[in-house]
Amino acid sequence: MDQNIKREIILDHYKNPINKGLINDESYLKVNMNNESCIDEIDLMVKVENNKIVDIKFDGEACAISTSATSIMIETLIGKTVDEVEKIYNEYTKMLDNKEYDAQILENAIVYDDISKQPNRIKCALLPWWGIEKILKKIKKY
Ligand code: ZN
């Protein structure tokens, strides 16, 4: 993906993040994530129905990378099955580890494909995804 397009996507999601703002609904699973090496603190709430992610909302204080990564993650994961989400999560972490990964299934999340060159930003891009990993663990306990 072209550098300018990547920057545009990140900026767009930072300025107008998808599904920002929490709601009062007990049917959502909730997690709180924070990154001590940055200002990032994010609350995620995720609704899973019939093994599928039907909604994700978030709120919090976060830097441009973390905010946009959360918004792009939400866009990518809504409508996916739990198995698909696991696969996407694995490919995303491989990408940030600078390993070989499947770009196809990452959709717009590939905008962070060169963030492994900025080690202090990797956590920012991973934070919302760690939240999803926590949610997946919760789901599996049921
Ligand atoms: Zn950050």
mmCIF file with all atom_site columns, N, CA and C and ligand atoms in Angstrom, residues 35 38-40 63 66 121 124, ligand 1:
data_model
loop_
_atom_site.group_PDB
_atom_site.id
_atom_site.type_symbol
_atom_site.label_atom_id
_atom_site.label_alt_id
_atom_site.label_comp_id
_atom_site.label_asym_id
_atom_site.label_entity_id
_atom_site.label_seq_id
_atom_site.pdbx_PDB_ins_code
_atom_site.Cartn_x
_atom_site.Cartn_y
_atom_site.Cartn_z
_atom_site.occupancy
_atom_site.B_iso_or_equiv
_atom_site.pdbx_formal_charge
_atom_site.auth_seq_id
_atom_site.auth_comp_id
_atom_site.auth_asym_id
_atom_site.auth_atom_id
_atom_site.pdbx_PDB_model_num
ATOM   1  N  N  . ASN A 1 35  ? -1.405 1.327 28.244 1.00 0.00 ? 35  ASN A N  1
ATOM   2  C  CA . ASN A 1 35  ? -0.048 1.215 27.751 1.00 0.00 ? 35  ASN A CA 1
ATOM   3  C  C  . ASN A 1 35  ? 0.809  2.183 28.549 1.00 0.00 ? 35  ASN A C  1
ATOM   4  N  N  . CYS A 1 38  ? 2.988  4.927 26.922 1.00 0.00 ? 38  CYS A N  1
ATOM   5  C  CA . CYS A 1 38  ? 2.354  5.999 26.158 1.00 0.00 ? 38  CYS A CA 1
ATOM   6  C  C  . CYS A 1 38  ? 1.176  6.520 26.989 1.00 0.00 ? 38  CYS A C  1
ATOM   7  N  N  . ILE A 1 39  ? 0.369  7.413 26.419 1.00 0.00 ? 39  ILE A N  1
ATOM   8  C  CA . ILE A 1 39  ? -0.768 7.929 27.177 1.00 0.00 ? 39  ILE A CA 1
ATOM   9  C  C  . ILE A 1 39  ? -1.992 7.018 27.076 1.00 0.00 ? 39  ILE A C  1
ATOM   10 N  N  . ASP A 1 40  ? -1.866 5.946 26.310 1.00 0.00 ? 40  ASP A N  1
ATOM   11 C  CA . ASP A 1 40  ? -3.034 5.185 25.884 1.00 0.00 ? 40  ASP A CA 1
ATOM   12 C  C  . ASP A 1 40  ? -3.759 4.452 27.000 1.00 0.00 ? 40  ASP A C  1
ATOM   13 N  N  . CYS A 1 63  ? -3.154 7.926 21.877 1.00 0.00 ? 63  CYS A N  1
ATOM   14 C  CA . CYS A 1 63  ? -2.410 8.664 20.855 1.00 0.00 ? 63  CYS A CA 1
ATOM   15 C  C  . CYS A 1 63  ? -2.980 8.364 19.474 1.00 0.00 ? 63  CYS A C  1
ATOM   16 N  N  . SER A 1 66  ? -2.687 4.587 18.477 1.00 0.00 ? 66  SER A N  1
ATOM   17 C  CA . SER A 1 66  ? -3.569 3.710 19.237 1.00 0.00 ? 66  SER A CA 1
ATOM   18 C  C  . SER A 1 66  ? -5.049 3.946 18.881 1.00 0.00 ? 66  SER A C  1
ATOM   19 N  N  . ARG A 1 121 ? 6.400  2.396 19.181 1.00 0.00 ? 121 ARG A N  1
ATOM   20 C  CA . ARG A 1 121 ? 5.010  2.559 18.754 1.00 0.00 ? 121 ARG A CA 1
ATOM   21 C  C  . ARG A 1 121 ? 4.281  1.228 18.616 1.00 0.00 ? 121 ARG A C  1
ATOM   22 N  N  . CYS A 1 124 ? 1.467  0.682 20.956 1.00 0.00 ? 124 CYS A N  1
ATOM   23 C  CA . CYS A 1 124 ? 0.313  1.530 20.639 1.00 0.00 ? 124 CYS A CA 1
ATOM   24 C  C  . CYS A 1 124 ? -0.583 0.834 19.613 1.00 0.00 ? 124 CYS A C  1
HETATM 25 ZN ZN . ZN  B 2 .   ? 0.339  5.376 22.035 1.00 0.00 ? 1   ZN  B ZN 1
#
